[in-house]
PDB file of C-alpha atoms and ligand atoms in Angstrom:
ATOM      1  CA  MET S   1     -41.135  15.629  40.548  1.00 93.00           C
ATOM      2  CA  ILE S   2     -38.007  17.750  40.736  1.00 96.00           C
ATOM      3  CA  ASN S   3     -38.028  21.193  39.089  1.00 97.00           C
ATOM      4  CA  LEU S   4     -34.629  22.425  40.167  1.00 98.00           C
ATOM      5  CA  ALA S   5     -32.537  25.535  39.595  1.00 98.00           C
ATOM      6  CA  LEU S   6     -28.881  25.845  40.591  1.00 98.00           C
ATOM      7  CA  ILE S   7     -27.543  29.218  41.668  1.00 97.00           C
ATOM      8  CA  ALA S   8     -23.789  29.721  42.026  1.00 97.00           C
ATOM      9  CA  PRO S   9     -21.176  32.279  41.080  1.00 96.00           C
ATOM     10  CA  PRO S  10     -19.333  31.836  37.782  1.00 95.00           C
ATOM     11  CA  GLY S  11     -17.084  28.814  38.292  1.00 94.00           C
ATOM     12  CA  GLY S  12     -19.150  27.719  41.292  1.00 96.00           C
ATOM     13  CA  GLY S  13     -19.648  24.241  39.844  1.00 95.00           C
ATOM     14  CA  LYS S  14     -23.170  24.466  38.358  1.00 96.00           C
ATOM     15  CA  GLY S  15     -22.204  22.662  35.151  1.00 94.00           C
ATOM     16  CA  THR S  16     -20.113  20.045  36.959  1.00 94.00           C
ATOM     17  CA  GLN S  17     -22.881  19.215  39.438  1.00 97.00           C
ATOM     18  CA  ALA S  18     -25.656  19.463  36.835  1.00 97.00           C
ATOM     19  CA  GLU S  19     -23.971  16.747  34.785  1.00 94.00           C
ATOM     20  CA  LYS S  20     -23.954  14.378  37.788  1.00 95.00           C
ATOM     21  CA  ILE S  21     -27.455  15.249  39.052  1.00 97.00           C
ATOM     22  CA  THR S  22     -29.171  14.878  35.689  1.00 96.00           C
ATOM     23  CA  ARG S  23     -27.418  11.563  35.021  1.00 94.00           C
ATOM     24  CA  THR S  24     -28.576  10.257  38.412  1.00 96.00           C
ATOM     25  CA  LEU S  25     -32.151  11.585  38.284  1.00 96.00           C
ATOM     26  CA  ASN S  26     -32.642  11.175  34.554  1.00 96.00           C
ATOM     27  CA  ILE S  27     -33.956  14.700  33.998  1.00 97.00           C
ATOM     28  CA  PRO S  28     -32.825  17.157  31.287  1.00 97.00           C
ATOM     29  CA  HIS S  29     -29.995  19.603  31.981  1.00 97.00           C
ATOM     30  CA  ILE S  30     -30.903  23.042  30.665  1.00 97.00           C
ATOM     31  CA  SER S  31     -27.975  25.431  30.719  1.00 97.00           C
ATOM     32  CA  THR S  32     -28.755  28.882  29.349  1.00 97.00           C
ATOM     33  CA  GLY S  33     -24.997  29.477  28.937  1.00 95.00           C
ATOM     34  CA  ASP S  34     -24.707  26.314  26.796  1.00 94.00           C
ATOM     35  CA  ILE S  35     -27.776  27.349  24.782  1.00 96.00           C
ATOM     36  CA  PHE S  36     -26.221  30.767  24.064  1.00 95.00           C
ATOM     37  CA  ARG S  37     -22.922  29.156  23.085  1.00 93.00           C
ATOM     38  CA  SER S  38     -24.747  26.899  20.608  1.00 93.00           C
ATOM     39  CA  ILE S  39     -26.719  29.864  19.258  1.00 95.00           C
ATOM     40  CA  VAL S  40     -23.457  31.704  18.625  1.00 93.00           C
ATOM     41  CA  LYS S  41     -22.054  28.644  16.809  1.00 90.00           C
ATOM     42  CA  GLY S  42     -25.244  28.460  14.704  1.00 90.00           C
ATOM     43  CA  GLU S  43     -26.145  25.078  16.203  1.00 90.00           C
ATOM     44  CA  TYR S  44     -29.447  26.015  17.911  1.00 87.00           C
ATOM     45  CA  ALA S  45     -32.668  26.063  15.917  1.00 82.00           C
ATOM     46  CA  GLY S  46     -34.449  29.416  15.617  1.00 83.00           C
ATOM     47  CA  SER S  47     -33.593  32.987  14.729  1.00 86.00           C
ATOM     48  CA  PHE S  48     -31.686  34.997  17.334  1.00 87.00           C
ATOM     49  CA  PRO S  49     -29.742  38.270  17.550  1.00 90.00           C
ATOM     50  CA  VAL S  50     -26.407  36.423  17.444  1.00 92.00           C
ATOM     51  CA  SER S  51     -24.020  39.377  17.423  1.00 93.00           C
ATOM     52  CA  GLU S  52     -25.941  41.052  20.272  1.00 94.00           C
ATOM     53  CA  ILE S  53     -25.757  37.875  22.383  1.00 94.00           C
ATOM     54  CA  LEU S  54     -22.040  37.414  21.649  1.00 94.00           C
ATOM     55  CA  ASN S  55     -21.343  41.014  22.525  1.00 94.00           C
ATOM     56  CA  TYR S  56     -22.881  40.596  25.998  1.00 96.00           C
ATOM     57  CA  MET S  57     -21.189  37.266  26.673  1.00 95.00           C
ATOM     58  CA  ASN S  58     -17.723  38.379  25.628  1.00 93.00           C
ATOM     59  CA  ARG S  59     -17.939  41.361  27.963  1.00 93.00           C
ATOM     60  CA  GLY S  60     -19.061  39.199  30.894  1.00 94.00           C
ATOM     61  CA  LEU S  61     -22.502  40.834  30.920  1.00 96.00           C
ATOM     62  CA  LEU S  62     -25.938  39.251  31.082  1.00 97.00           C
ATOM     63  CA  VAL S  63     -27.992  38.758  27.936  1.00 97.00           C
ATOM     64  CA  PRO S  64     -31.260  40.797  28.200  1.00 96.00           C
ATOM     65  CA  ASP S  65     -33.977  39.188  30.318  1.00 96.00           C
ATOM     66  CA  ASP S  66     -36.653  39.000  27.599  1.00 93.00           C
ATOM     67  CA  ILE S  67     -34.373  36.937  25.310  1.00 94.00           C
ATOM     68  CA  VAL S  68     -33.361  34.516  28.101  1.00 96.00           C
ATOM     69  CA  VAL S  69     -36.864  34.014  29.481  1.00 96.00           C
ATOM     70  CA  LYS S  70     -38.312  33.319  26.024  1.00 94.00           C
ATOM     71  CA  ILE S  71     -35.623  30.742  25.190  1.00 95.00           C
ATOM     72  CA  THR S  72     -35.942  29.021  28.575  1.00 96.00           C
ATOM     73  CA  LEU S  73     -39.741  28.777  28.418  1.00 95.00           C
ATOM     74  CA  GLU S  74     -39.559  27.387  24.872  1.00 94.00           C
ATOM     75  CA  ARG S  75     -37.031  24.782  25.973  1.00 95.00           C
ATOM     76  CA  LEU S  76     -39.169  23.799  28.987  1.00 96.00           C
ATOM     77  CA  GLY S  77     -42.134  23.304  26.669  1.00 93.00           C
ATOM     78  CA  GLN S  78     -40.412  20.276  25.104  1.00 94.00           C
ATOM     79  CA  ASP S  79     -41.598  16.782  26.011  1.00 95.00           C
ATOM     80  CA  ASP S  80     -38.487  15.743  27.931  1.00 96.00           C
ATOM     81  CA  CYS S  81     -39.274  18.352  30.627  1.00 95.00           C
ATOM     82  CA  GLU S  82     -42.653  16.812  31.523  1.00 94.00           C
ATOM     83  CA  ASN S  83     -41.220  14.915  34.501  1.00 93.00           C
ATOM     84  CA  GLY S  84     -38.833  17.475  35.914  1.00 96.00           C
ATOM     85  CA  PHE S  85     -35.761  19.424  34.834  1.00 97.00           C
ATOM     86  CA  LEU S  86     -32.622  21.124  36.037  1.00 98.00           C
ATOM     87  CA  LEU S  87     -31.973  24.770  35.187  1.00 98.00           C
ATOM     88  CA  ASP S  88     -28.278  25.714  35.221  1.00 98.00           C
ATOM     89  CA  GLY S  89     -27.693  29.483  35.099  1.00 96.00           C
ATOM     90  CA  PHE S  90     -31.321  30.589  35.036  1.00 97.00           C
ATOM     91  CA  PRO S  91     -32.880  32.658  36.600  1.00 98.00           C
ATOM     92  CA  ARG S  92     -30.060  35.118  37.034  1.00 97.00           C
ATOM     93  CA  THR S  93     -31.864  38.369  37.879  1.00 98.00           C
ATOM     94  CA  LEU S  94     -34.878  39.182  40.045  1.00 97.00           C
ATOM     95  CA  ASN S  95     -36.743  40.226  36.931  1.00 97.00           C
ATOM     96  CA  GLN S  96     -36.057  36.842  35.260  1.00 97.00           C
ATOM     97  CA  ALA S  97     -37.292  35.040  38.400  1.00 97.00           C
ATOM     98  CA  GLU S  98     -40.475  37.103  38.560  1.00 96.00           C
ATOM     99  CA  MET S  99     -41.185  36.732  34.837  1.00 95.00           C
ATOM    100  CA  PHE S 100     -40.590  33.003  35.122  1.00 96.00           C
ATOM    101  CA  ASP S 101     -42.944  32.635  38.105  1.00 94.00           C
ATOM    102  CA  LYS S 102     -45.603  34.526  36.201  1.00 93.00           C
ATOM    103  CA  LEU S 103     -45.280  32.706  32.897  1.00 91.00           C
ATOM    104  CA  SER S 104     -44.176  29.174  33.783  1.00 87.00           C
ATOM    105  CA  SER S 105     -47.512  28.057  35.365  1.00 80.00           C
ATOM    106  CA  ASN S 106     -47.120  24.245  35.525  1.00 83.00           C
ATOM    107  CA  LYS S 107     -43.305  24.393  35.507  1.00 91.00           C
ATOM    108  CA  ARG S 108     -42.766  26.289  38.768  1.00 93.00           C
ATOM    109  CA  LEU S 109     -39.559  25.583  40.647  1.00 96.00           C
ATOM    110  CA  ASN S 110     -39.791  23.460  43.780  1.00 95.00           C
ATOM    111  CA  TYR S 111     -36.051  23.339  44.586  1.00 97.00           C
ATOM    112  CA  VAL S 112     -33.433  26.077  44.294  1.00 98.00           C
ATOM    113  CA  ILE S 113     -29.935  25.134  45.437  1.00 98.00           C
ATOM    114  CA  LEU S 114     -27.315  27.759  46.130  1.00 98.00           C
ATOM    115  CA  ILE S 115     -23.772  26.388  45.717  1.00 98.00           C
ATOM    116  CA  ASP S 116     -21.778  28.677  47.941  1.00 96.00           C
ATOM    117  CA  VAL S 117     -18.085  29.079  47.035  1.00 95.00           C
ATOM    118  CA  GLU S 118     -15.437  31.428  48.402  1.00 92.00           C
ATOM    119  CA  GLU S 119     -14.464  34.049  45.863  1.00 87.00           C
ATOM    120  CA  GLU S 120     -10.683  33.441  46.009  1.00 84.00           C
ATOM    121  CA  SER S 121     -10.932  29.985  44.442  1.00 90.00           C
ATOM    122  CA  LEU S 122     -13.223  31.056  41.573  1.00 93.00           C
ATOM    123  CA  ILE S 123     -10.599  32.791  39.412  1.00 91.00           C
ATOM    124  CA  LYS S 124      -8.365  29.690  39.475  1.00 90.00           C
ATOM    125  CA  ARG S 125     -11.324  27.434  38.740  1.00 92.00           C
ATOM    126  CA  LEU S 126     -12.322  29.512  35.706  1.00 93.00           C
ATOM    127  CA  THR S 127      -8.921  30.285  34.228  1.00 91.00           C
ATOM    128  CA  GLY S 128      -8.011  26.587  34.705  1.00 92.00           C
ATOM    129  CA  ARG S 129     -11.225  25.260  33.136  1.00 93.00           C
ATOM    130  CA  ARG S 130     -10.991  23.222  29.930  1.00 95.00           C
ATOM    131  CA  SER S 131     -13.914  21.484  28.270  1.00 92.00           C
ATOM    132  CA  CYS S 132     -14.508  18.941  25.574  1.00 94.00           C
ATOM    133  CA  PRO S 133     -16.335  20.433  22.565  1.00 90.00           C
ATOM    134  CA  LYS S 134     -17.632  16.966  21.644  1.00 91.00           C
ATOM    135  CA  CYS S 135     -19.053  15.448  24.871  1.00 90.00           C
ATOM    136  CA  GLY S 136     -19.107  18.561  27.100  1.00 87.00           C
ATOM    137  CA  ARG S 137     -17.051  17.013  29.914  1.00 90.00           C
ATOM    138  CA  ILE S 138     -15.492  19.699  32.124  1.00 91.00           C
ATOM    139  CA  TYR S 139     -11.886  19.521  33.404  1.00 94.00           C
ATOM    140  CA  ASN S 140      -9.609  21.794  35.369  1.00 94.00           C
ATOM    141  CA  ILE S 141      -5.864  21.877  34.802  1.00 94.00           C
ATOM    142  CA  TYR S 142      -5.276  22.490  38.543  1.00 92.00           C
ATOM    143  CA  PHE S 143      -7.951  20.360  40.235  1.00 90.00           C
ATOM    144  CA  SER S 144      -9.137  17.673  37.808  1.00 91.00           C
ATOM    145  CA  PRO S 145      -6.810  17.445  34.798  1.00 96.00           C
ATOM    146  CA  PRO S 146      -7.377  14.996  31.942  1.00 97.00           C
ATOM    147  CA  LEU S 147      -5.158  11.891  31.823  1.00 97.00           C
ATOM    148  CA  LYS S 148      -3.403  13.200  28.684  1.00 97.00           C
ATOM    149  CA  GLU S 149      -2.721  16.921  28.640  1.00 96.00           C
ATOM    150  CA  GLY S 150      -5.165  18.842  26.405  1.00 96.00           C
ATOM    151  CA  LEU S 151      -7.216  15.772  25.419  1.00 97.00           C
ATOM    152  CA  CYS S 152     -10.592  14.495  26.610  1.00 97.00           C
ATOM    153  CA  ASP S 153     -10.453  11.196  28.528  1.00 97.00           C
ATOM    154  CA  GLU S 154     -13.778  10.088  26.996  1.00 95.00           C
ATOM    155  CA  ASP S 155     -13.184  10.655  23.282  1.00 96.00           C
ATOM    156  CA  GLY S 156      -9.641  12.015  22.761  1.00 96.00           C
ATOM    157  CA  GLU S 157     -10.980  15.332  21.426  1.00 97.00           C
ATOM    158  CA  GLY S 158      -8.790  18.450  21.912  1.00 97.00           C
ATOM    159  CA  LEU S 159      -9.982  20.443  24.954  1.00 97.00           C
ATOM    160  CA  VAL S 160     -10.951  24.099  24.568  1.00 94.00           C
ATOM    161  CA  ILE S 161     -10.928  27.263  26.707  1.00 93.00           C
ATOM    162  CA  ARG S 162     -14.109  29.362  26.820  1.00 89.00           C
ATOM    163  CA  ASN S 163     -13.879  32.885  25.356  1.00 86.00           C
ATOM    164  CA  ASP S 164     -15.262  34.406  28.557  1.00 89.00           C
ATOM    165  CA  ASP S 165     -12.730  32.680  30.839  1.00 90.00           C
ATOM    166  CA  LYS S 166     -10.077  35.373  30.389  1.00 87.00           C
ATOM    167  CA  GLU S 167      -9.223  36.901  33.765  1.00 87.00           C
ATOM    168  CA  GLU S 168     -10.584  40.368  32.948  1.00 89.00           C
ATOM    169  CA  THR S 169     -13.956  38.957  31.783  1.00 92.00           C
ATOM    170  CA  VAL S 170     -14.089  36.587  34.745  1.00 92.00           C
ATOM    171  CA  ARG S 171     -13.773  39.545  37.142  1.00 92.00           C
ATOM    172  CA  LYS S 172     -16.661  41.309  35.392  1.00 94.00           C
ATOM    173  CA  ARG S 173     -18.808  38.160  35.583  1.00 94.00           C
ATOM    174  CA  LEU S 174     -18.155  37.896  39.317  1.00 94.00           C
ATOM    175  CA  GLU S 175     -19.178  41.528  39.793  1.00 95.00           C
ATOM    176  CA  VAL S 176     -22.414  40.953  37.836  1.00 96.00           C
ATOM    177  CA  TYR S 177     -23.157  37.884  39.979  1.00 96.00           C
ATOM    178  CA  LYS S 178     -22.926  39.953  43.152  1.00 95.00           C
ATOM    179  CA  THR S 179     -25.135  42.789  41.943  1.00 97.00           C
ATOM    180  CA  ASP S 180     -27.696  40.950  39.811  1.00 96.00           C
ATOM    181  CA  THR S 181     -27.887  37.303  40.898  1.00 95.00           C
ATOM    182  CA  LYS S 182     -27.261  37.323  44.673  1.00 92.00           C
ATOM    183  CA  PRO S 183     -30.631  39.055  45.397  1.00 94.00           C
ATOM    184  CA  LEU S 184     -32.307  35.856  44.173  1.00 96.00           C
ATOM    185  CA  VAL S 185     -31.247  34.127  47.372  1.00 96.00           C
ATOM    186  CA  ASP S 186     -33.711  36.177  49.443  1.00 97.00           C
ATOM    187  CA  TYR S 187     -36.388  35.856  46.786  1.00 97.00           C
ATOM    188  CA  TYR S 188     -36.317  32.034  46.975  1.00 97.00           C
ATOM    189  CA  LYS S 189     -35.787  31.985  50.759  1.00 97.00           C
ATOM    190  CA  LYS S 190     -39.126  33.762  51.053  1.00 97.00           C
ATOM    191  CA  GLN S 191     -40.724  31.061  48.892  1.00 96.00           C
ATOM    192  CA  ASN S 192     -39.232  28.425  51.224  1.00 97.00           C
ATOM    193  CA  ILE S 193     -37.575  26.487  48.412  1.00 97.00           C
ATOM    194  CA  LEU S 194     -33.935  27.524  48.862  1.00 97.00           C
ATOM    195  CA  ALA S 195     -31.213  25.225  50.211  1.00 97.00           C
ATOM    196  CA  LYS S 196     -27.548  26.104  50.514  1.00 97.00           C
ATOM    197  CA  VAL S 197     -24.648  23.663  50.047  1.00 98.00           C
ATOM    198  CA  ASP S 198     -20.939  24.170  50.665  1.00 98.00           C
ATOM    199  CA  GLY S 199     -19.352  24.315  47.205  1.00 97.00           C
ATOM    200  CA  ASN S 200     -15.803  24.653  48.534  1.00 96.00           C
ATOM    201  CA  LYS S 201     -15.588  20.884  49.068  1.00 96.00           C
ATOM    202  CA  PHE S 202     -14.510  18.243  46.537  1.00 94.00           C
ATOM    203  CA  VAL S 203     -16.911  17.639  43.636  1.00 95.00           C
ATOM    204  CA  ASP S 204     -18.246  14.343  45.060  1.00 97.00           C
ATOM    205  CA  GLU S 205     -18.840  15.873  48.481  1.00 98.00           C
ATOM    206  CA  VAL S 206     -20.804  18.766  46.973  1.00 98.00           C
ATOM    207  CA  PHE S 207     -22.843  16.252  44.983  1.00 98.00           C
ATOM    208  CA  LYS S 208     -23.607  14.269  48.147  1.00 98.00           C
ATOM    209  CA  GLN S 209     -24.920  17.403  49.889  1.00 98.00           C
ATOM    210  CA  ILE S 210     -27.145  18.192  46.882  1.00 98.00           C
ATOM    211  CA  MET S 211     -28.592  14.684  46.761  1.00 97.00           C
ATOM    212  CA  GLU S 212     -29.386  14.911  50.481  1.00 97.00           C
ATOM    213  CA  VAL S 213     -31.391  18.080  49.832  1.00 96.00           C
ATOM    214  CA  LEU S 214     -33.282  16.463  46.960  1.00 96.00           C
ATOM    215  CA  LYS S 215     -34.067  13.303  48.939  1.00 90.00           C
ATOM    216  CA  ALA S 216     -35.347  15.234  51.978  1.00 69.00           C
TER     217      ALA S 216
HETATM  218  P1  LIG K 301     -22.778  30.346  32.024  1.00 72.44           P
HETATM  219  O1  LIG K 301     -22.297  29.380  31.045  1.00 72.44           O
HETATM  220  O2  LIG K 301     -23.981  30.023  32.833  1.00 72.44           O
HETATM  221  O3  LIG K 301     -21.559  30.762  32.950  1.00 72.44           O
HETATM  222  P2  LIG K 301     -21.430  31.046  34.504  1.00 72.44           P
HETATM  223  O4  LIG K 301     -22.655  31.197  35.301  1.00 72.44           O
HETATM  224  O5  LIG K 301     -20.480  32.182  34.574  1.00 72.44           O
HETATM  225  O6  LIG K 301     -20.945  29.735  35.074  1.00 72.44           O
HETATM  226  P3  LIG K 301     -19.810  28.849  34.527  1.00 72.44           P
HETATM  227  O7  LIG K 301     -20.313  27.974  33.427  1.00 72.44           O
HETATM  228  O8  LIG K 301     -18.593  29.686  34.222  1.00 72.44           O
HETATM  229  O9  LIG K 301     -19.428  28.038  35.823  1.00 72.44           O
HETATM  230  P4  LIG K 301     -20.124  26.805  36.508  1.00 72.44           P
HETATM  231  O10 LIG K 301     -20.776  27.264  37.770  1.00 72.44           O
HETATM  232  O11 LIG K 301     -20.972  26.021  35.554  1.00 72.44           O
HETATM  233  O12 LIG K 301     -18.836  26.002  36.914  1.00 72.44           O
HETATM  234  P5  LIG K 301     -18.208  24.659  36.273  1.00 72.44           P
HETATM  235  O13 LIG K 301     -18.981  23.475  36.740  1.00 72.44           O
HETATM  236  O14 LIG K 301     -17.952  24.796  34.809  1.00 72.44           O
HETATM  237  O15 LIG K 301     -23.097  31.751  31.310  1.00 72.44           O
HETATM  238  C1  LIG K 301     -22.195  32.315  30.385  1.00 72.44           C
HETATM  239  C2  LIG K 301     -22.765  33.631  29.882  1.00 72.44           C
HETATM  240  O16 LIG K 301     -24.025  33.388  29.201  1.00 72.44           O
HETATM  241  C3  LIG K 301     -23.120  34.666  30.947  1.00 72.44           C
HETATM  242  O17 LIG K 301     -21.981  35.435  31.349  1.00 72.44           O
HETATM  243  C4  LIG K 301     -24.172  35.501  30.215  1.00 72.44           C
HETATM  244  O18 LIG K 301     -23.583  36.373  29.295  1.00 72.44           O
HETATM  245  C5  LIG K 301     -24.947  34.433  29.439  1.00 72.44           C
HETATM  246  N1  LIG K 301     -26.080  33.904  30.224  1.00 72.44           N
HETATM  247  C6  LIG K 301     -26.271  32.619  30.627  1.00 72.44           C
HETATM  248  N2  LIG K 301     -27.401  32.503  31.333  1.00 72.44           N
HETATM  249  C7  LIG K 301     -27.951  33.734  31.389  1.00 72.44           C
HETATM  250  C8  LIG K 301     -29.121  34.260  32.001  1.00 72.44           C
HETATM  251  N3  LIG K 301     -29.977  33.491  32.713  1.00 72.44           N
HETATM  252  N4  LIG K 301     -29.366  35.582  31.856  1.00 72.44           N
HETATM  253  C9  LIG K 301     -28.562  36.387  31.133  1.00 72.44           C
HETATM  254  N5  LIG K 301     -27.424  35.956  30.548  1.00 72.44           N
HETATM  255  C10 LIG K 301     -27.127  34.634  30.674  1.00 72.44           C
HETATM  256  O19 LIG K 301     -16.800  24.660  37.049  1.00 72.44           O
HETATM  257  C11 LIG K 301     -15.807  25.631  36.769  1.00 72.44           C
HETATM  258  C12 LIG K 301     -14.417  24.983  36.947  1.00 72.44           C
HETATM  259  O20 LIG K 301     -14.237  24.613  38.317  1.00 72.44           O
HETATM  260  C13 LIG K 301     -14.211  23.705  36.113  1.00 72.44           C
HETATM  261  O21 LIG K 301     -12.895  23.669  35.645  1.00 72.44           O
HETATM  262  C14 LIG K 301     -14.467  22.564  37.132  1.00 72.44           C
HETATM  263  O22 LIG K 301     -13.715  21.410  36.809  1.00 72.44           O
HETATM  264  C15 LIG K 301     -13.998  23.219  38.431  1.00 72.44           C
HETATM  265  N6  LIG K 301     -14.758  22.747  39.599  1.00 72.44           N
HETATM  266  C16 LIG K 301     -16.103  22.539  39.692  1.00 72.44           C
HETATM  267  N7  LIG K 301     -16.438  22.132  40.927  1.00 72.44           N
HETATM  268  C17 LIG K 301     -15.262  22.083  41.643  1.00 72.44           C
HETATM  269  C18 LIG K 301     -14.943  21.733  42.992  1.00 72.44           C
HETATM  270  N8  LIG K 301     -15.891  21.354  43.863  1.00 72.44           N
HETATM  271  N9  LIG K 301     -13.640  21.803  43.374  1.00 72.44           N
HETATM  272  C19 LIG K 301     -12.663  22.190  42.484  1.00 72.44           C
HETATM  273  N10 LIG K 301     -12.910  22.524  41.194  1.00 72.44           N
HETATM  274  C20 LIG K 301     -14.193  22.472  40.789  1.00 72.44           C
END
């Protein structure tokens, strides 16, 4: 069984790789960022402090640990996570990782993959990102543009830019990654479940490296 978490800087390719991994392994893709975006749009069941969450996200800051851990554990309690899962964007702080280890009991992680990407390319990846609001497919106007400008190849829907992909917010998110998320690398190294892949390569090459880790 694969209980996997992806760690990468903002724009590091977590969402892009998660889409391919979960399709191949047939496990659910749980993105805390996507969950928060649906909460903000009023599309996620439950009652949440919406304006508080939006306020953190729009400033490129992390949503408080207790909110994230609760939502993630609830999501993992659903039936589709019985045979493995992929966490995209969680845990993101040492405290989240420790709380998760304490409270997740039968859902402990057995693989954590760090997608390592050089910082210079991240700004271009994020400011060039476009996504389909209908099917979730991710594009990039510089590296992987859609066939018709501004439209999704799958369903013709108009592509959108995320609110937190403005350059100023992107810089803040990168700073937060360095201070809050990077320490997780040592935490999972000590547990012997961390593998690192080179995320500077083309999407398919990164995917190949990840699948090699998971098959080992
Ligand atoms: P979240 O949605 O998780 O954002 P993020 O971590 O900043 O990551 P991104 O989604 O921006 O990037 P990605 O790594 O998925 O890259 P992608 O594949 O799209 O979180 C958003 C916010 O929610 C947070 O700031 C926080 O406020 C809150 N939040 C979420 N989780 C939280 C938590 N646990 N705790 C507290 N708060 C939380 O790729 C990016 C672009 O690059 C795309 O255009 C893609 O086409 C392109 N690309 C991908 N791979 C390659 C490649 N190999 N070569 C060239 N281009 C590539």
